[in-house]
């Protein structure tokens, strides 16, 4: 991680540049991914530090115990508590877990943070520590029910996107959407995610969240404050995040969260009027048509090609699902290339055929072939789910069928 490079006027807002993180799934029992910590200078001052045997330390231990014990059953991933009753030794504290993580991941993150924060800021009464999975904050003054953007951090991926103008336009739409939905989230989490294509093969993923103790209007203001920082700090960067005590936003060009949680609900299906009552009964006898597997309906070719994008996956999603084509995920090898097992964020297992780069097949030829193969669906064939074109990569994505043999498909 690079050293401190800039400060934003009027706020203690530090800017760091970080390299693109490895694609790692969040698993229960793993240590959380550290992002940043904020604590005052731990000089000998009774207002900002405490002694190991002090009353504040005793109250802090109580606070940590209560927060940890409640981290497994907080329905909205948020909890706050006050330990002690005599200022200035009262310990106020809270945690906020990312809206898409499980209760077990939330618990592990909070428990880990209570020890990690003290080690990183020994003796400090006021600490805020951020991880990818959770936020922990404690202080000797009240930190509840009020929007706080007085300090924070910006972390960014220094690699740039290729089409900055289009990317910024799509990113702006994503950020605007999640800020609105997070600040009006009826579930109480004040959490939202969104994703959108900024090119036929690439996507941007965004996430926004506020602490549920602040009002909807304060949440919206806080998130807008975060978003307004992106043009000056992270223009055209492939990923960035702004961390404040009361809210944070993040975007990446790969899925860094569970894409099925916090996304916008699908539009409602249109309600069709009931058909008019029939006065005559009919009985139809039809002959079961044979399925065709060797031809494409010529009348629909144009529509099929125009809808081919619905089968496309971006390369970042594929890399994340296969742990960047790890050898541990390789399940087969043939004349056309290697086959990897992949796991999408929604839990779906897939098999991915990574075609050889020496095949010489063009992108349009590849797409045309995908359309054809996609239409050749049969119960005796493994189903094609989609494809990926990224750089020199040509990848076919199939359903994953573990431990099945030919007789299973032939005889069920």
Short mmCIF file of C-alpha atoms in Angstrom, two decimals, residues 29 96 107 121 133 154 164 169 207-208 210 275 333:
data_model
loop_
_atom_site.label_atom_id
_atom_site.label_comp_id
_atom_site.label_asym_id
_atom_site.label_seq_id
_atom_site.Cartn_x
_atom_site.Cartn_y
_atom_site.Cartn_z
CA UNK A 29 -13.80 -18.57 9.90
CA UNK A 96 -21.96 -2.37 11.22
CA UNK A 107 -19.74 -12.34 14.10
CA UNK A 121 -4.38 1.79 18.43
CA UNK A 133 -16.88 -7.19 5.94
CA UNK A 154 -10.29 6.94 0.23
CA UNK A 164 -13.27 6.84 -19.15
CA UNK A 169 -21.46 7.99 -17.19
CA UNK A 207 -22.32 -0.80 -3.12
CA UNK A 208 -23.60 1.81 -0.65
CA UNK A 210 -25.17 3.76 6.05
CA UNK A 275 -59.73 -14.24 -21.05
CA UNK A 333 -8.28 -30.93 -20.33
#
